[in-house]
Coordinates of C-alpha atoms in Angstrom, one line a residue:
X1 CA 29.2 -6.5 0.6
X2 CA 30.4 -7.0 3.7
X3 CA 29.2 -4.4 6.4
X4 CA 29.3 -4.1 10.9
X5 CA 27.3 -1.8 13.0
X6 CA 28.5 -0.9 16.1
X7 CA 26.9 0.3 18.7
X8 CA 23.0 0.1 20.0
X9 CA 22.0 4.0 20.8
X10 CA 20.3 5.7 18.3
X11 CA 22.1 8.1 16.3
X12 CA 21.4 11.9 17.7
X13 CA 24.5 13.9 16.1
X14 CA 22.8 16.8 14.1
X15 CA 23.3 19.5 11.2
X16 CA 23.5 23.3 11.4
X17 CA 24.3 24.2 8.1
X18 CA 27.6 22.4 6.1
X19 CA 30.1 23.7 8.7
X20 CA 28.4 22.5 12.1
X21 CA 27.6 19.4 13.8
X22 CA 26.5 19.1 17.1
X23 CA 25.1 15.7 20.1
X24 CA 21.3 16.8 20.9
X25 CA 21.5 16.1 24.0
X26 CA 19.6 17.5 27.8
X27 CA 23.3 18.2 28.5
X28 CA 25.3 20.9 27.5
X29 CA 28.1 20.8 25.8
X30 CA 31.3 21.4 27.0
X31 CA 34.0 21.1 24.4
X32 CA 34.4 22.0 20.8
X33 CA 36.5 20.0 18.0
X34 CA 37.0 21.6 15.1
X35 CA 38.5 19.2 12.1
X36 CA 39.4 21.8 9.3
X37 CA 36.4 24.0 8.8
X38 CA 33.9 22.1 10.6
X39 CA 33.1 22.3 14.2
X40 CA 31.9 19.6 16.3
X41 CA 30.1 20.3 19.7
X42 CA 30.4 17.3 21.8
X43 CA 30.9 16.1 25.7
X44 CA 34.4 15.4 27.0
X45 CA 33.6 12.3 28.8
X46 CA 32.1 9.8 26.1
X47 CA 35.1 11.2 24.4
X48 CA 37.9 10.8 26.6
X49 CA 37.0 7.5 28.0
X50 CA 38.4 6.2 24.3
X51 CA 40.9 8.3 23.0
X52 CA 44.5 9.0 24.7
X53 CA 45.1 11.6 21.9
X54 CA 41.8 13.6 22.4
X55 CA 42.7 13.3 26.5
X56 CA 46.1 15.0 25.8
X57 CA 44.6 17.7 23.7
X58 CA 41.6 18.4 26.1
X59 CA 44.1 18.6 28.9
X60 CA 46.3 21.1 27.0
X61 CA 43.9 23.0 25.8
X62 CA 42.1 23.4 29.9
X63 CA 45.4 23.7 31.9
X64 CA 46.2 26.8 29.1
X65 CA 42.8 28.4 29.7
X66 CA 43.9 28.5 33.4
X67 CA 47.0 30.1 33.4
X68 CA 45.6 32.4 31.0
X69 CA 42.6 33.3 33.4
X70 CA 40.5 32.1 30.4
X71 CA 37.0 31.2 31.7
X72 CA 34.9 29.8 28.9
X73 CA 31.9 26.9 29.1
X74 CA 33.8 25.2 26.2
X75 CA 36.9 24.3 25.4
X76 CA 38.0 24.7 21.9
X77 CA 40.9 22.5 20.4
X78 CA 41.6 22.5 16.9
X79 CA 43.0 19.2 15.0
X80 CA 44.3 21.1 11.1
X81 CA 43.8 17.3 9.8
X82 CA 42.9 14.0 10.3
X83 CA 42.9 10.7 8.5
X84 CA 39.1 10.8 6.3
X85 CA 38.2 14.9 7.5
X86 CA 35.0 15.1 8.9
X87 CA 33.8 12.3 8.2
X88 CA 36.0 10.0 9.5
X89 CA 36.2 11.9 12.9
X90 CA 32.3 11.5 13.0
X91 CA 32.7 8.0 12.9
X92 CA 35.2 8.0 15.6
X93 CA 32.8 10.2 17.9
X94 CA 29.4 8.2 18.0
X95 CA 31.9 5.2 18.8
X96 CA 32.8 7.0 21.9
X97 CA 29.0 7.8 22.6
X98 CA 28.2 4.2 21.3
X99 CA 25.9 5.1 19.1
X100 CA 25.0 3.0 15.8
X101 CA 27.6 3.5 13.5
X102 CA 28.2 1.0 10.7
X103 CA 31.3 0.3 8.8
X104 CA 31.8 -1.3 5.1
X105 CA 34.4 -1.4 2.6
X106 CA 34.2 2.2 1.3
X107 CA 34.8 3.9 4.6
X108 CA 36.7 1.3 6.8
X109 CA 39.9 2.3 5.8
X110 CA 39.0 6.0 6.8
X111 CA 37.8 5.0 10.2
X112 CA 40.9 2.7 11.2
X113 CA 43.5 5.5 10.5
X114 CA 41.0 8.0 11.9
X115 CA 41.0 5.8 15.1
X116 CA 44.8 5.4 14.9
X117 CA 45.3 8.9 14.7
X118 CA 43.0 9.5 17.8
X119 CA 44.9 6.6 19.9
X120 CA 41.7 4.7 20.0
X121 CA 43.7 1.2 21.6
X122 CA 42.9 -1.3 24.0
X123 CA 45.3 0.3 26.8
X124 CA 42.9 3.0 26.3
X125 CA 39.3 0.7 27.2
X126 CA 39.0 -2.7 26.4
X127 CA 37.2 -3.6 23.3
X128 CA 38.3 0.0 21.6
X129 CA 37.7 0.6 17.7
X130 CA 40.8 -0.6 16.6
X131 CA 40.7 -3.7 17.9
X132 CA 37.1 -3.6 16.1
X133 CA 38.1 -2.4 13.2
X134 CA 41.0 -5.3 13.4
X135 CA 38.6 -8.2 13.6
X136 CA 36.1 -6.5 11.1
X137 CA 39.0 -6.5 8.5
X138 CA 40.6 -9.8 9.3
X139 CA 37.5 -11.9 8.9
X140 CA 35.2 -10.0 6.7
X141 CA 36.6 -7.1 4.7
X142 CA 40.0 -9.4 3.3
X143 CA 38.0 -12.4 3.1
X144 CA 35.9 -11.1 -0.2
X145 CA 37.1 -10.5 -3.2
X146 CA 35.3 -7.5 -4.4
X147 CA 35.3 -6.2 -0.7
X148 CA 39.7 -6.6 -0.9
X149 CA 38.9 -4.7 -4.5
X150 CA 37.2 -1.4 -2.9
X151 CA 39.3 -1.1 0.1
X152 CA 42.4 -1.4 -1.8
X153 CA 40.9 1.7 -4.0
X154 CA 40.2 3.8 -1.2
X155 CA 43.5 3.1 0.3
X156 CA 45.2 5.5 -2.1
X157 CA 43.6 8.6 -0.5
X158 CA 44.9 7.8 2.9
X159 CA 48.4 7.3 2.0
X160 CA 50.9 7.6 3.4
X161 CA 48.7 6.1 7.0
X162 CA 47.4 3.2 5.2
X163 CA 50.5 2.5 4.3
X164 CA 52.5 2.5 7.7
X165 CA 49.5 0.7 9.0
X166 CA 50.5 -1.8 6.1
X167 CA 46.7 -1.9 5.1
X168 CA 47.7 -1.5 1.6
X169 CA 50.0 -4.6 1.3
X170 CA 47.1 -6.8 3.4
X171 CA 45.0 -6.0 0.7
X172 CA 47.1 -6.8 -2.1
X173 CA 48.2 -10.0 -0.8
X174 CA 44.6 -10.3 -0.2
X175 CA 43.4 -9.9 -3.4
X176 CA 47.0 -11.8 -4.9
X177 CA 45.9 -14.8 -3.0
X178 CA 42.6 -15.5 -5.0
X179 CA 43.6 -14.2 -8.2
X180 CA 46.3 -17.9 -7.9
X181 CA 44.1 -20.3 -6.2
X182 CA 43.3 -23.6 -8.5
X183 CA 39.7 -22.1 -10.4
X184 CA 38.7 -25.0 -9.3
X185 CA 38.2 -23.2 -5.5
X186 CA 37.0 -20.3 -6.9
X187 CA 33.4 -19.7 -5.1
X188 CA 32.7 -16.3 -4.8
X189 CA 31.2 -13.7 -7.5
X190 CA 33.4 -12.2 -9.8
X191 CA 32.4 -10.2 -13.0
X192 CA 33.0 -11.8 -16.2
X193 CA 31.8 -10.3 -19.4
X194 CA 32.8 -12.6 -22.4
X195 CA 30.6 -14.6 -24.2
X196 CA 29.4 -17.7 -22.6
X197 CA 29.0 -21.1 -24.5
X198 CA 25.5 -22.1 -25.2
X199 CA 24.3 -25.0 -26.5
X200 CA 20.4 -25.9 -27.8
X201 CA 20.0 -22.4 -26.2
X202 CA 20.6 -23.7 -23.0
X203 CA 23.6 -22.4 -21.0
X204 CA 25.7 -24.9 -20.0
X205 CA 27.6 -25.2 -17.0
X206 CA 30.8 -24.2 -17.3
X207 CA 35.0 -24.2 -15.7
X208 CA 35.7 -20.8 -13.8
X209 CA 37.9 -19.3 -16.9
X210 CA 41.6 -19.0 -15.9
X211 CA 41.2 -14.8 -16.9
X212 CA 38.2 -14.6 -14.6
X213 CA 39.7 -12.0 -12.3
X214 CA 40.9 -9.7 -14.8
X215 CA 37.9 -7.6 -15.3
X216 CA 37.2 -6.9 -11.3
X217 CA 40.3 -5.0 -11.2
X218 CA 40.0 -2.3 -14.4
X219 CA 38.3 -0.4 -10.9
X220 CA 41.8 0.1 -9.7
X221 CA 44.4 3.4 -10.1
X222 CA 47.2 2.5 -12.9
X223 CA 49.5 2.9 -9.3
X224 CA 47.8 0.8 -7.8
X225 CA 46.6 -1.5 -10.6
X226 CA 50.2 -2.0 -11.1
X227 CA 51.2 -3.7 -8.0
X228 CA 48.7 -5.9 -7.8
X229 CA 49.7 -7.3 -11.2
X230 CA 53.4 -7.5 -9.6
X231 CA 52.1 -9.0 -6.4
X232 CA 50.2 -11.6 -8.8
X233 CA 52.9 -12.5 -11.0
X234 CA 55.7 -12.9 -7.9
X235 CA 53.1 -14.9 -5.4
X236 CA 52.4 -17.7 -8.5
X237 CA 53.5 -18.7 -12.4
X238 CA 50.1 -17.4 -14.0
X239 CA 50.6 -17.8 -17.5
X240 CA 52.0 -14.6 -19.4
X241 CA 48.5 -14.7 -22.0
X242 CA 46.5 -14.6 -18.4
X243 CA 48.2 -11.4 -17.5
X244 CA 48.0 -10.0 -21.5
X245 CA 44.4 -10.5 -20.9
X246 CA 44.4 -8.8 -18.1
X247 CA 46.2 -5.6 -19.5
X248 CA 43.8 -5.4 -22.2
X249 CA 41.3 -5.5 -20.0
X250 CA 42.6 -2.5 -18.5
X251 CA 43.5 -0.8 -21.6
X252 CA 40.1 -1.3 -22.9
X253 CA 38.6 0.2 -19.7
X254 CA 40.4 3.1 -18.6
X255 CA 42.2 4.3 -22.0
X256 CA 40.3 6.8 -24.7
X257 CA 40.2 5.5 -27.7
X258 CA 40.9 2.0 -27.0
X259 CA 37.5 0.8 -27.3
X260 CA 34.8 2.0 -30.2
X261 CA 33.0 3.6 -27.4
X262 CA 35.2 5.9 -26.5
X263 CA 37.4 8.7 -28.2
X264 CA 41.3 9.8 -27.8
X265 CA 39.7 13.0 -28.3
X266 CA 38.0 12.6 -24.7
X267 CA 42.0 13.4 -23.4
X268 CA 42.3 16.4 -21.4
X269 CA 45.1 15.6 -19.2
X270 CA 47.8 14.7 -20.8
X271 CA 50.7 13.8 -18.4
X272 CA 47.9 11.3 -16.5
X273 CA 47.4 9.1 -19.9
X274 CA 50.9 9.4 -20.7
X275 CA 51.8 7.9 -17.3
X276 CA 49.2 5.7 -17.8
X277 CA 49.9 4.1 -21.0
X278 CA 53.8 3.6 -20.2
X279 CA 52.8 1.6 -17.5
X280 CA 51.0 -0.2 -19.4
X281 CA 53.5 -0.9 -21.9
X282 CA 56.2 -1.4 -18.9
X283 CA 53.3 -4.7 -17.5
X284 CA 53.3 -6.3 -20.6
X285 CA 55.3 -10.0 -19.6
X286 CA 58.3 -10.4 -22.4
X287 CA 56.6 -13.8 -23.6
X288 CA 55.8 -12.8 -27.5
X289 CA 52.3 -14.1 -27.7
X290 CA 51.7 -12.7 -23.9
X291 CA 49.9 -10.0 -25.7
X292 CA 47.6 -10.0 -29.2
X293 CA 49.1 -8.3 -31.9
X294 CA 45.9 -6.3 -32.3
X295 CA 46.3 -5.1 -29.1
X296 CA 50.0 -3.8 -29.5
X297 CA 49.4 -1.5 -32.6
X298 CA 46.3 0.3 -30.1
X299 CA 48.9 0.7 -27.6
X300 CA 51.2 2.1 -29.9
X301 CA 48.8 4.3 -31.9
X302 CA 48.4 6.0 -28.1
X303 CA 51.7 5.8 -27.1
X304 CA 52.6 8.3 -29.8
X305 CA 49.1 10.2 -29.4
X306 CA 50.3 10.8 -26.1
X307 CA 54.4 11.5 -26.5
X308 CA 55.4 7.8 -24.1
X309 CA 59.0 7.5 -23.7
X310 CA 58.4 3.7 -24.4
X311 CA 57.2 4.0 -28.0
X312 CA 60.4 2.6 -29.4
X313 CA 60.4 -0.5 -27.8
X314 CA 57.2 -1.0 -28.8
X315 CA 57.4 -0.3 -32.1
X316 CA 59.8 -3.4 -32.4
X317 CA 56.9 -5.4 -30.5
X318 CA 54.7 -4.7 -33.0
X319 CA 56.8 -4.5 -36.0
X320 CA 57.7 -8.0 -35.2
X321 CA 54.9 -9.2 -35.1
X322 CA 53.7 -7.1 -38.4
X323 CA 52.2 -10.2 -40.4
X324 CA 49.7 -10.9 -37.3
X325 CA 48.2 -7.5 -37.8
X326 CA 44.9 -7.4 -39.8
X327 CA 44.2 -4.1 -42.8
X328 CA 42.0 -2.1 -40.0
X329 CA 44.5 -2.1 -37.3
X330 CA 47.5 -0.5 -39.6
X331 CA 44.4 1.8 -40.9
X332 CA 44.7 4.1 -38.2
X333 CA 49.0 4.5 -38.9
X334 CA 50.7 7.2 -41.4
X335 CA 52.6 5.8 -44.3
X336 CA 56.3 6.7 -42.8
X337 CA 55.4 4.9 -39.3
X338 CA 54.0 1.5 -41.6
X339 CA 57.1 2.2 -43.3
X340 CA 58.9 2.3 -40.1
X341 CA 57.4 -1.0 -39.2
X342 CA 57.9 -3.0 -42.2
X343 CA 62.2 -2.7 -41.5
X344 CA 61.5 -4.0 -38.3
X345 CA 59.7 -6.7 -39.6
X346 CA 62.7 -6.9 -42.6
X347 CA 65.6 -6.6 -39.6
X348 CA 63.5 -9.7 -37.3
X349 CA 62.7 -11.9 -40.7
X350 CA 66.2 -11.6 -42.3
X351 CA 67.8 -14.1 -41.7
X352 CA 64.0 -16.9 -41.8
X353 CA 62.8 -17.9 -44.8
X354 CA 59.3 -17.2 -43.3
X355 CA 57.3 -17.4 -46.4
X356 CA 53.9 -17.5 -45.1
X357 CA 54.7 -14.5 -42.7
X358 CA 56.1 -12.0 -45.9
X359 CA 53.0 -13.1 -47.8
X360 CA 50.8 -11.5 -45.1
X361 CA 52.9 -8.5 -44.6
X362 CA 52.5 -8.2 -48.4
X363 CA 49.3 -8.8 -48.4
X364 CA 48.7 -6.0 -45.5
X365 CA 50.9 -3.6 -47.5
X366 CA 49.5 -4.2 -50.8
X367 CA 46.0 -3.4 -48.7
X368 CA 47.3 0.2 -47.2
X369 CA 48.3 1.4 -50.1
X370 CA 45.2 1.1 -52.2
X371 CA 43.2 2.3 -48.8
X372 CA 45.1 5.0 -48.0
X373 CA 45.6 6.0 -52.1
X374 CA 41.8 7.4 -51.6
X375 CA 42.9 10.5 -50.5
X376 CA 45.7 11.8 -52.9
X377 CA 47.2 14.3 -50.0
X378 CA 48.3 11.8 -47.3
X379 CA 49.6 9.9 -50.3
X380 CA 52.3 10.9 -52.8
X381 CA 54.1 9.4 -55.4
X382 CA 57.7 8.4 -53.3
X383 CA 55.8 7.0 -50.9
X384 CA 53.6 4.8 -52.5
X385 CA 56.6 3.5 -54.0
X386 CA 58.8 3.5 -51.5
X387 CA 56.5 1.2 -49.2
X388 CA 55.4 -1.1 -52.2
X389 CA 59.1 -1.5 -53.1
X390 CA 59.9 -3.5 -50.1
X391 CA 58.2 -5.5 -49.6
X392 CA 58.0 -6.3 -53.8
X393 CA 60.6 -9.5 -53.2
X394 CA 57.9 -10.7 -50.6
X395 CA 56.5 -14.1 -52.0
X396 CA 52.5 -13.5 -53.3
X397 CA 50.3 -16.0 -54.6
X398 CA 48.4 -13.4 -56.8
X399 CA 49.4 -9.9 -57.5
X400 CA 45.9 -9.1 -57.5
X401 CA 46.1 -6.8 -54.8
X402 CA 48.9 -5.1 -56.2
X403 CA 47.2 -4.3 -59.2
X404 CA 44.2 -2.6 -56.8
X405 CA 46.8 -0.8 -55.1
X406 CA 47.9 0.3 -58.3
X407 CA 44.8 1.2 -60.5
X408 CA 43.4 3.0 -57.1
X409 CA 46.6 5.2 -57.5
X410 CA 46.6 6.4 -60.8
X411 CA 42.7 6.7 -60.3
X412 CA 43.5 8.8 -57.7
X413 CA 46.2 10.8 -59.3
X414 CA 45.5 11.3 -63.1
X415 CA 48.1 13.9 -62.8
X416 CA 51.4 11.8 -62.8
X417 CA 53.9 11.5 -66.0
X418 CA 53.8 8.3 -68.0
X419 CA 57.3 7.5 -67.0
X420 CA 55.9 7.1 -63.5
X421 CA 53.0 5.2 -64.6
X422 CA 55.6 3.4 -66.0
X423 CA 57.6 2.4 -62.4
X424 CA 54.7 1.7 -61.0
X425 CA 53.2 -0.7 -63.1
X426 CA 56.3 -2.3 -62.6
X427 CA 55.8 -3.5 -59.1
X428 CA 53.3 -5.9 -60.7
X429 CA 53.2 -8.7 -62.0
X430 CA 50.9 -9.6 -64.6
X431 CA 51.6 -13.4 -65.0
X432 CA 49.8 -13.5 -61.4
X433 CA 46.8 -12.2 -62.0
X434 CA 43.4 -13.7 -61.9
X435 CA 41.3 -14.1 -65.0
X436 CA 38.8 -11.0 -62.7
X437 CA 41.6 -8.7 -62.9
X438 CA 43.2 -9.2 -66.1
X439 CA 39.6 -9.1 -67.3
X440 CA 39.6 -5.5 -65.8
X441 CA 43.0 -4.6 -67.2
X442 CA 42.4 -4.6 -70.7
X443 CA 39.5 -2.4 -70.2
X444 CA 41.7 -0.5 -67.8
X445 CA 42.3 2.6 -70.4
X446 CA 44.3 4.2 -66.5
X447 CA 47.2 1.9 -67.4
X448 CA 49.8 2.5 -69.9
X449 CA 49.1 0.9 -73.3
X450 CA 52.1 -1.4 -73.0
X451 CA 50.8 -3.1 -69.7
X452 CA 47.4 -3.3 -71.7
X453 CA 49.4 -5.6 -74.5
X454 CA 51.5 -7.5 -71.8
X455 CA 47.9 -8.6 -69.4
X456 CA 46.1 -9.6 -73.2
X457 CA 49.7 -11.6 -73.8
X458 CA 49.4 -13.4 -71.1
X459 CA 45.4 -14.4 -71.0
X460 CA 45.9 -15.3 -74.1
X461 CA 48.9 -17.4 -73.3
X462 CA 46.7 -18.8 -70.7
X463 CA 43.5 -19.8 -71.9
X464 CA 45.6 -22.1 -74.2
X465 CA 47.9 -23.5 -71.9
X466 CA 45.2 -24.0 -69.8
X467 CA 43.4 -25.8 -73.3
X468 CA 46.1 -28.7 -73.1
X469 CA 48.2 -27.0 -75.6
X470 CA 51.3 -25.7 -74.7
X471 CA 54.1 -28.1 -75.5
X472 CA 56.4 -27.5 -72.7
X473 CA 53.1 -28.3 -70.6
X474 CA 53.8 -25.7 -67.9
X475 CA 51.3 -23.0 -67.5
X476 CA 54.6 -19.8 -67.5
X477 CA 54.2 -18.7 -71.4
X478 CA 57.8 -18.4 -73.5
X479 CA 59.1 -15.1 -72.7
X480 CA 60.4 -13.7 -76.0
X481 CA 64.1 -12.2 -75.6
X482 CA 64.4 -9.4 -74.4
X483 CA 67.3 -8.5 -77.2
X484 CA 64.7 -8.3 -79.7
X485 CA 63.3 -5.1 -77.6
X486 CA 64.8 -1.7 -79.4
X487 CA 62.3 0.3 -79.7
X488 CA 61.3 3.1 -77.3
X489 CA 58.5 4.3 -74.7
X490 CA 56.8 6.5 -77.4
X491 CA 57.0 3.8 -79.9
X492 CA 55.3 0.8 -77.4
X493 CA 52.2 3.9 -76.4
X494 CA 52.1 4.0 -80.7
X495 CA 50.4 0.3 -81.4
X496 CA 47.6 0.3 -82.7
X497 CA 44.3 0.2 -80.6
X498 CA 42.2 -1.7 -83.4
X499 CA 44.8 -4.1 -82.6
X500 CA 44.3 -3.8 -79.0
X501 CA 40.4 -4.3 -79.3
X502 CA 40.8 -7.1 -81.6
X503 CA 42.6 -8.7 -79.0
X504 CA 40.0 -8.4 -76.6
X505 CA 37.8 -9.7 -78.7
X506 CA 39.5 -12.7 -79.8
X507 CA 39.8 -13.0 -75.7
X508 CA 36.0 -13.1 -75.3
X509 CA 35.6 -15.5 -78.4
X510 CA 38.2 -17.8 -76.2
X511 CA 35.8 -17.4 -73.0
X512 CA 33.1 -17.9 -74.8
X513 CA 34.8 -21.1 -76.8
X514 CA 35.7 -23.5 -73.4
X515 CA 32.7 -22.6 -72.1
X516 CA 30.4 -24.3 -74.7
X517 CA 33.2 -26.5 -74.8
X518 CA 32.5 -27.1 -71.5
X519 CA 28.9 -27.9 -72.2
X520 CA 29.5 -29.9 -75.4
X521 CA 32.1 -32.4 -72.8
X522 CA 29.3 -33.0 -71.3
X523 CA 27.7 -34.7 -74.3
X524 CA 30.8 -36.2 -75.5
X525 CA 31.8 -33.7 -78.0
X526 CA 34.7 -31.5 -78.7
X527 CA 34.9 -27.6 -79.6
X528 CA 37.7 -26.8 -81.8
X529 CA 39.7 -23.7 -83.1
X530 CA 39.1 -20.0 -81.4
X531 CA 42.8 -19.4 -80.5
X532 CA 44.1 -18.9 -84.3
X533 CA 42.6 -15.1 -84.6
X534 CA 44.6 -14.5 -81.5
X535 CA 48.1 -16.1 -82.6
X536 CA 47.9 -13.7 -85.8
X537 CA 47.3 -10.6 -84.1
X538 CA 49.8 -11.2 -81.7
X539 CA 51.8 -12.0 -84.8
X540 CA 51.4 -8.8 -86.6
X541 CA 52.3 -6.6 -83.3
X542 CA 55.7 -8.5 -82.6
X543 CA 56.4 -8.8 -86.1
X544 CA 55.8 -5.2 -87.0
X545 CA 56.9 -3.4 -83.9
X546 CA 60.0 -5.6 -82.1
X547 CA 57.9 -4.9 -78.7
X548 CA 57.8 -8.3 -76.9
X549 CA 61.4 -7.7 -74.7
X550 CA 60.0 -4.1 -73.6
X551 CA 56.8 -5.4 -72.3
X552 CA 58.6 -8.4 -71.0
X553 CA 60.0 -6.2 -68.7
X554 CA 57.3 -4.3 -67.7
X555 CA 57.4 -6.4 -64.1
X556 CA 60.8 -5.4 -63.8
X557 CA 63.3 -8.2 -63.5
X558 CA 61.7 -11.6 -64.2
X559 CA 59.6 -13.0 -61.7
X560 CA 60.2 -16.4 -61.0
X561 CA 57.1 -18.9 -61.1
X562 CA 54.0 -19.6 -63.0
X563 CA 50.9 -18.0 -63.4
X564 CA 48.7 -18.3 -60.5
X565 CA 47.2 -21.2 -61.0
X566 CA 44.2 -20.9 -58.1
X567 CA 42.8 -18.3 -60.1
X568 CA 39.7 -19.4 -61.9
X569 CA 40.4 -18.6 -65.5
X570 CA 38.6 -18.9 -68.4
X571 CA 40.0 -20.8 -71.5
X572 CA 39.1 -21.8 -75.2
X573 CA 39.0 -24.9 -76.4
X574 CA 41.7 -24.3 -79.4
X575 CA 44.4 -25.7 -80.0
X576 CA 47.4 -23.2 -80.4
X577 CA 49.1 -23.0 -84.7

């Protein structure tokens, strides 16, 4: 930190209690200057030689005493308010006495404003305090990156005096000019806590990062911070992502609950933080990728908690980029808010064939529903269905996430009816379950029986198809015409559980046969058989109950596409008879 020493005489100011300051001297004091609630016992001559304002005040007081025939050893003048208070007046008084006084970034603005107030100009005496402070500011303070930031912060408590003297504007220009400079010319120290690159345990020399300045500005009050960012943007073409990084760093430091080390429970002054968050939202650049989706989500949570007016606009920005969010990001939201965000996403992508984005949102919602289902009170049936159905048409390579959400909901809501279970299970396409999910589903007693049978059917058909016995050559089993579905749901549930157990046993045999085939193939042998029993059991089910059409309808309208070929499956080596 830069500093400047003025004067050469030893400091002889002393205190008597908290409200009395005097100069230790052989000469008796002849003037009392009252600043606020502090009395200074001083000598007229040093003060009159430097301050035009004190000359006027003392002359007025002496004349008044003479007119009123008041005889006092000490004239008393009262200055109710002075920029910087008693501390800044003492700096000016010491300068008048020629005593040593040290100016630095923390007190130079207060001293400058006080000197201006006391009219300590060159017209009174050459080399006066105003001149010396200006030299110090221009040659040292405003040439230093960190000192300029400190000085700018001190101007807030000295408004409007600092504004009138253009001290605030000069600090803003000094900071902005350095933030805009070519990074190859940055030679001063700055704070940068991001992880440095290491090479074989040795720190590699690296270029100054584009966002080298963002952390040092985080100490500024939001009013000054906003002015700094605005000045930087107007002075140079700084990229939007650097501004976004600056806002992220500032929010992390200043907004409670934004980082892992802070909590929104710390907020007591809602008006203060509402203005803070609102200002940050206003500063976000228009460019879509200027800030991360995670940052927007955290900011939205804070704005909702604080009741900011900018909530709607921010919600639109979050919804438009919902496909970039992670599960941990959206878990802080309630179901209604996430539903609103999905609606915004749907509107923003309504005319776009964004398969990847929609698949990401579908996966996000599946994970959210699975986690939220753990709390039965916060996720009733209708809200589960509403949110799930909003993304039911979104493309998915696998329906494992849907199955997990359904299973978790059924586990936490055992009281729902059979018809409600049926409606929930329609969200799932059994043809897109992985082998692992199918294995779990066929053993899941929470699922309706018809869903278990459907999973068994597709698992057996997939096992045969993967074994190369499909006559059509694709992995999607033939769907039995829906016209055969004439029975009721109650009849579906009346299927023989022994047949279901037999199906499960046959599927286990299929998997075992496949493992044997893989082993024997390595030896040049082929294992035959394994699928006939399953086919016979299915034939018994179809012919006895005519349930094919209703089983197939459990996934809603027939979902296009084939079984997930990416999923690891276990199949038998037998051929379909």
